[in-house]
């Protein structure tokens, strides 16, 4: 290690002046450095410091499941035939013998039954895809609730968001490929959704499907999109995302010795190489075990796709569930005007779907605009210390969950013995009401936690020791928090709401602030004004209480 | 940790700490805490034990990989075994997944255990540098850019600039044009179904999907649900999928007095009504029928249609009723259609009413 960094300065000198390498490994490193400049790269990164917190591994799960998906996906392409050409099945799965089906479906059956280990790889691929999208969403929530998206990381937030959206769609294209009864139903849904687009819907549908539904082109086309187009873009975004993580250095929680100007943790080599590298194997191993014991998407049970057949509990994969909810609970409004039909019942959900996603994507820019904060932030916020942000995030999640209920209304109805119609009506109302309630509850909750922090800082922690005073009164002894805890609980800064510029200038001439300025001031008051945060304890308050004994 | 514990037991001792806080900022950053050694840092035997544990995990991983290869070779892909509590599962999939999972997991567990017990856990700070360049660099870069831009003459030679922009704007059009052959134009395709072959002079028989035979009115019992397709369509036809996606019918027979919609009754034959099976929401085939209420439900998004009332939508996201095909019987008594649907089947679209 030390030899690597000590020779770095030599990298700029002519190679001839460099000391002779100590062994053949150094010689090989010298050779590579002479061509790729690895020493300069390694100097900045080999002992790069990473802070330690369990929530920082969520992003790692995304990275590792992506790698697992690529590895298993390449294997699957060796056997899968993306063709809608019709064949008669003659494989080893007896119930489907003699039935006509597409080559795509037949080859997926072969992967599951003829190729040894093919079923395992298929199941790892699918399980990893579910975990991938889930991990991306949870990782994104971690970044959201801790304020890690603030300057300088807004662009990386957008990269991450694009990865989430692309991941969701690639999942959809992927589970559409086997051409079984369930996936074909998804492709049919997509056709209906596209047809609902005004003016150009029928053209997009004809061009995408190569004619009328289902045609013979959609699976080969989805295949190319699924294995080449989207993963290619995702790989680029992923590399950019990781480069930026390295470049910005990791965020960290407030704590003793941690500032906006440093990052405290352990070095990449050896600790994080071992921990993060090992974590890849942990994730891969767990997913392999899950794939050994839990079946996923048993396409042989559904049968080949037929447009006139369907199974009764057709559900998309979980990450598409909220769009399914939108489509299920939307009233069937249809407008016919001037000889044209506007299918609002499908088109409105089709528009709300991206809006729900974009709402969370643009949040960092909105918050940045409201605070007007141009500084870099590397210390994370505790969610309670940003009550409005936390409440908005919670409201977004609640909206997502309400829509998931809507998407699974048939399953909720059958499993919980509820009326399907009632669930649908609940979701129609809940779509508007639940996020509002969640917002209010979460915000109050955060303020309550802030009050508790303040209490702990000023009055100390309850020790459980009961003391009897001379006149008979019992009191509980409170213990001062250690300095590191006091620092941790008071380290956050509290944003003050922006003030409207004076309504009159120095000459007394009335000037009116523009609509943007006024909106911004209003939002700022809502975010950071009185009632949106509890003023944190001051040193004076602390002195006053700690100097007067007995005031607990 | 142990330090905190002792403080907890001695709450009184904090009066002193409070007094100290009188003349310093009580919330000041105390700085990085001193490193607390782990057991393996100070006890060589504990370190040895950790080393053995890590190695054991790596050795077990090797064995699991051997087990994977052995399972691959030895287990018949068709073999089904009962494993509690999973039930009957593929023996090969279970063995391969478990051995691969264990082999991978133990490499990870070993590496993490190694890092946690034997590698240094001394936390150290690294300095951050602002992402923004300082003003000098900024000014320098802007100057360089201006020099480059001036040397190119891009701003000065407007003709070059404008023609370049023009050519760059036009060249992607070639790519757009190339997409034209992705598919045909919509034209009338979504309007028509396979039933258009039927005319009053040359009616088309309704073929029962389960028996593959034409049906007489007597074959359809009151309260039953039957799926049908036009005669001449066969499962092995090249365009079967495409045609059945629009031609699929569901036949119900409702006592004529129970039919609320007169037009619907007239399109049927003796209480037998032929509706499109394709949901008008997003095109799922409707397949759940309640005999007593005459409700048909689409299992995908739960649109519910009252088949006794012209397939009116009574619940769910569908925007309009299911199209009904006019049927009658031919001279042999078989159910036939004498024309196409009078409106497009399936999901609605912009040009639907045209």
Coordinates of N, CA and C in Angstrom, one line a residue, chain A residues 201-288:
Chain A
X201 N -52.8 7.7 -30.7 CA -52.8 6.4 -30.0 C -52.8 5.3 -31.0
X202 N -53.7 5.3 -32.0 CA -53.8 4.1 -32.9 C -52.6 4.0 -33.7
X203 N -51.9 5.1 -34.0 CA -50.7 5.0 -34.8 C -49.6 4.4 -34.0
X204 N -49.4 4.9 -32.8 CA -48.4 4.3 -31.9 C -48.6 2.8 -31.8
X205 N -49.9 2.4 -31.6 CA -50.2 1.0 -31.3 C -49.8 0.2 -32.6
X206 N -50.2 0.6 -33.8 CA -49.9 -0.1 -35.0 C -48.4 -0.2 -35.2
X207 N -47.7 0.9 -34.9 CA -46.2 0.9 -35.2 C -45.5 0.0 -34.1
X208 N -46.0 0.1 -32.9 CA -45.3 -0.7 -31.9 C -45.5 -2.2 -32.0
X209 N -46.7 -2.6 -32.4 CA -47.1 -4.0 -32.4 C -46.9 -4.5 -33.9
X210 N -46.5 -3.7 -34.8 CA -46.4 -4.1 -36.2 C -47.7 -4.5 -36.8
X211 N -48.8 -3.9 -36.4 CA -50.1 -4.2 -36.9 C -51.0 -4.3 -35.7
X212 N -52.1 -5.1 -36.0 CA -53.1 -5.3 -34.9 C -52.6 -6.2 -33.8
X213 N -53.1 -6.0 -32.6 CA -52.7 -6.8 -31.5 C -53.1 -8.3 -31.7
X214 N -52.3 -9.3 -31.4 CA -51.0 -9.2 -30.9 C -49.9 -9.1 -32.0
X215 N -50.3 -9.6 -33.2 CA -49.3 -9.6 -34.3 C -48.2 -10.6 -34.0
X216 N -47.0 -10.4 -34.7 CA -45.9 -11.3 -34.5 C -44.6 -10.6 -34.1
X217 N -44.7 -9.3 -33.9 CA -43.5 -8.5 -33.7 C -43.2 -8.1 -32.3
X218 N -44.3 -8.1 -31.4 CA -44.1 -7.4 -30.2 C -43.1 -8.1 -29.2
X219 N -43.0 -9.4 -29.2 CA -42.1 -10.1 -28.3 C -40.6 -9.9 -28.8
X220 N -40.3 -10.1 -30.1 CA -39.0 -9.8 -30.5 C -38.6 -8.3 -30.2
X221 N -39.5 -7.4 -30.4 CA -39.2 -6.0 -30.1 C -39.0 -5.7 -28.7
X222 N -39.9 -6.3 -27.8 CA -39.7 -6.1 -26.4 C -38.4 -6.7 -26.0
X223 N -38.0 -7.8 -26.6 CA -36.7 -8.5 -26.3 C -35.6 -7.6 -26.4
X224 N -35.5 -6.9 -27.6 CA -34.4 -6.0 -27.9 C -34.4 -4.8 -26.9
X225 N -35.6 -4.3 -26.6 CA -35.7 -3.2 -25.6 C -35.3 -3.7 -24.2
X226 N -35.7 -5.0 -23.9 CA -35.4 -5.5 -22.5 C -33.9 -5.8 -22.3
X227 N -33.3 -6.4 -23.3 CA -31.9 -6.9 -23.1 C -30.9 -5.9 -23.6
X228 N -31.2 -5.0 -24.5 CA -30.2 -4.1 -25.0 C -30.4 -2.7 -24.7
X229 N -31.6 -2.2 -25.2 CA -31.8 -0.7 -25.1 C -31.8 -0.2 -23.7
X230 N -32.7 -0.7 -22.9 CA -32.9 -0.2 -21.5 C -31.6 -0.5 -20.7
X231 N -31.2 -1.8 -20.7 CA -30.0 -2.1 -19.8 C -28.8 -1.2 -20.2
X232 N -28.7 -1.0 -21.5 CA -27.5 -0.2 -22.0 C -27.6 1.2 -21.4
X233 N -28.8 1.8 -21.5 CA -28.9 3.2 -20.9 C -28.7 3.1 -19.4
X234 N -29.2 2.0 -18.7 CA -29.1 1.9 -17.3 C -27.6 1.8 -16.9
X235 N -26.9 1.0 -17.7 CA -25.5 0.8 -17.3 C -24.8 2.1 -17.4
X236 N -25.1 3.0 -18.4 CA -24.4 4.3 -18.4 C -24.8 5.1 -17.2
X237 N -26.1 5.1 -16.9 CA -26.5 5.9 -15.8 C -25.9 5.4 -14.5
X238 N -25.8 4.1 -14.4 CA -25.3 3.5 -13.2 C -23.8 3.9 -13.0
X239 N -23.0 3.9 -14.0 CA -21.6 4.2 -13.9 C -21.5 5.7 -13.5
X240 N -22.4 6.5 -14.2 CA -22.4 8.0 -13.8 C -22.7 8.2 -12.4
X241 N -23.7 7.4 -11.9 CA -24.2 7.5 -10.6 C -23.1 7.2 -9.6
X242 N -22.3 6.1 -9.9 CA -21.3 5.7 -9.0 C -20.1 6.7 -9.0
X243 N -19.8 7.1 -10.2 CA -18.7 8.1 -10.3 C -19.0 9.3 -9.5
X244 N -20.3 9.8 -9.5 CA -20.6 10.9 -8.7 C -20.6 10.6 -7.2
X245 N -21.0 9.4 -6.9 CA -20.9 9.1 -5.4 C -19.4 9.2 -5.0
X246 N -18.5 8.7 -5.8 CA -17.1 8.8 -5.4 C -16.7 10.3 -5.4
X247 N -17.1 11.0 -6.4 CA -16.6 12.4 -6.6 C -17.1 13.3 -5.5
X248 N -18.4 13.1 -5.1 CA -19.0 13.9 -4.1 C -18.6 13.5 -2.7
X249 N -18.1 12.3 -2.6 CA -17.8 11.6 -1.3 C -19.2 11.4 -0.6
X250 N -19.2 10.4 0.3 CA -20.4 10.0 0.9 C -20.9 11.0 1.9
X251 N -22.2 11.1 2.0 CA -22.8 11.9 3.1 C -22.6 11.2 4.5
X252 N -22.8 11.8 5.6 CA -22.6 11.2 6.9 C -23.6 11.8 7.9
X253 N -23.9 11.0 8.9 CA -24.7 11.5 10.0 C -24.0 12.5 10.9
X254 N -24.7 13.4 11.5 CA -24.0 14.3 12.4 C -23.5 13.5 13.6
X255 N -22.4 13.9 14.1 CA -21.8 13.2 15.3 C -20.5 13.8 15.6
X256 N -19.9 13.4 16.7 CA -18.7 14.0 17.2 C -17.6 13.9 16.1
X257 N -17.0 15.0 15.8 CA -15.9 15.0 14.9 C -16.3 15.0 13.4
X258 N -17.6 15.0 13.2 CA -18.1 15.0 11.8 C -18.5 16.3 11.4
X259 N -18.0 16.9 10.3 CA -18.4 18.2 9.9 C -18.8 18.2 8.4
X260 N -19.2 19.4 7.9 CA -19.5 19.5 6.5 C -18.2 19.4 5.7
X261 N -17.1 19.6 6.4 CA -15.8 19.7 5.6 C -15.0 18.4 5.6
X262 N -15.6 17.4 6.3 CA -14.8 16.1 6.3 C -15.8 14.9 6.1
X263 N -15.2 13.8 6.0 CA -16.0 12.5 5.9 C -15.2 11.5 6.8
X264 N -15.9 11.0 7.8 CA -15.3 10.1 8.8 C -15.7 8.7 8.6
X265 N -14.8 7.8 8.5 CA -15.1 6.4 8.3 C -13.9 5.6 8.1
X266 N -14.1 4.5 7.4 CA -12.9 3.5 7.2 C -12.6 3.5 5.7
X267 N -11.4 3.1 5.5 CA -10.9 3.2 4.1 C -11.5 2.1 3.2
X268 N -11.6 2.4 1.9 CA -12.1 1.4 0.9 C -11.3 0.2 0.9
X269 N -9.9 0.3 0.9 CA -9.1 -0.9 1.0 C -8.4 -0.8 2.4
X270 N -8.6 -1.8 3.2 CA -9.3 -3.1 2.9 C -10.7 -3.2 3.3
X271 N -11.2 -2.3 4.3 CA -12.4 -2.6 5.0 C -13.6 -2.7 4.1
X272 N -13.8 -1.6 3.2 CA -15.0 -1.7 2.4 C -14.9 -2.6 1.2
X273 N -13.7 -2.9 0.7 CA -13.6 -3.9 -0.3 C -14.1 -5.2 0.3
X274 N -13.7 -5.5 1.5 CA -14.2 -6.8 2.1 C -15.7 -6.7 2.4
X275 N -16.1 -5.6 3.0 CA -17.5 -5.5 3.5 C -18.4 -5.4 2.2
X276 N -18.1 -4.5 1.3 CA -19.0 -4.3 0.2 C -18.9 -5.5 -0.8
X277 N -17.6 -6.0 -1.0 CA -17.5 -7.1 -1.9 C -18.2 -8.3 -1.3
X278 N -18.0 -8.5 0.0 CA -18.7 -9.6 0.7 C -20.2 -9.5 0.6
X279 N -20.6 -8.2 0.7 CA -22.1 -8.0 0.7 C -22.7 -8.5 -0.6
X280 N -21.9 -8.3 -1.7 CA -22.4 -8.8 -3.0 C -22.7 -10.3 -2.9
X281 N -21.8 -11.0 -2.3 CA -22.0 -12.5 -2.2 C -23.2 -12.8 -1.3
X282 N -23.3 -12.0 -0.2 CA -24.4 -12.2 0.7 C -25.8 -12.0 -0.1
X283 N -25.9 -11.0 -0.8 CA -27.1 -10.7 -1.6 C -27.4 -11.8 -2.6
X284 N -26.3 -12.1 -3.3 CA -26.5 -13.2 -4.4 C -26.8 -14.5 -3.7
X285 N -26.2 -14.8 -2.6 CA -26.5 -16.1 -1.9 C -27.9 -16.1 -1.4
X286 N -28.3 -15.0 -0.8 CA -29.7 -15.0 -0.3 C -30.7 -15.2 -1.4
X287 N -30.5 -14.5 -2.5 CA -31.4 -14.6 -3.7 C -31.4 -16.0 -4.2
X288 N -30.2 -16.6 -4.3 CA -30.2 -18.0 -4.8 C -31.0 -18.9 -3.9

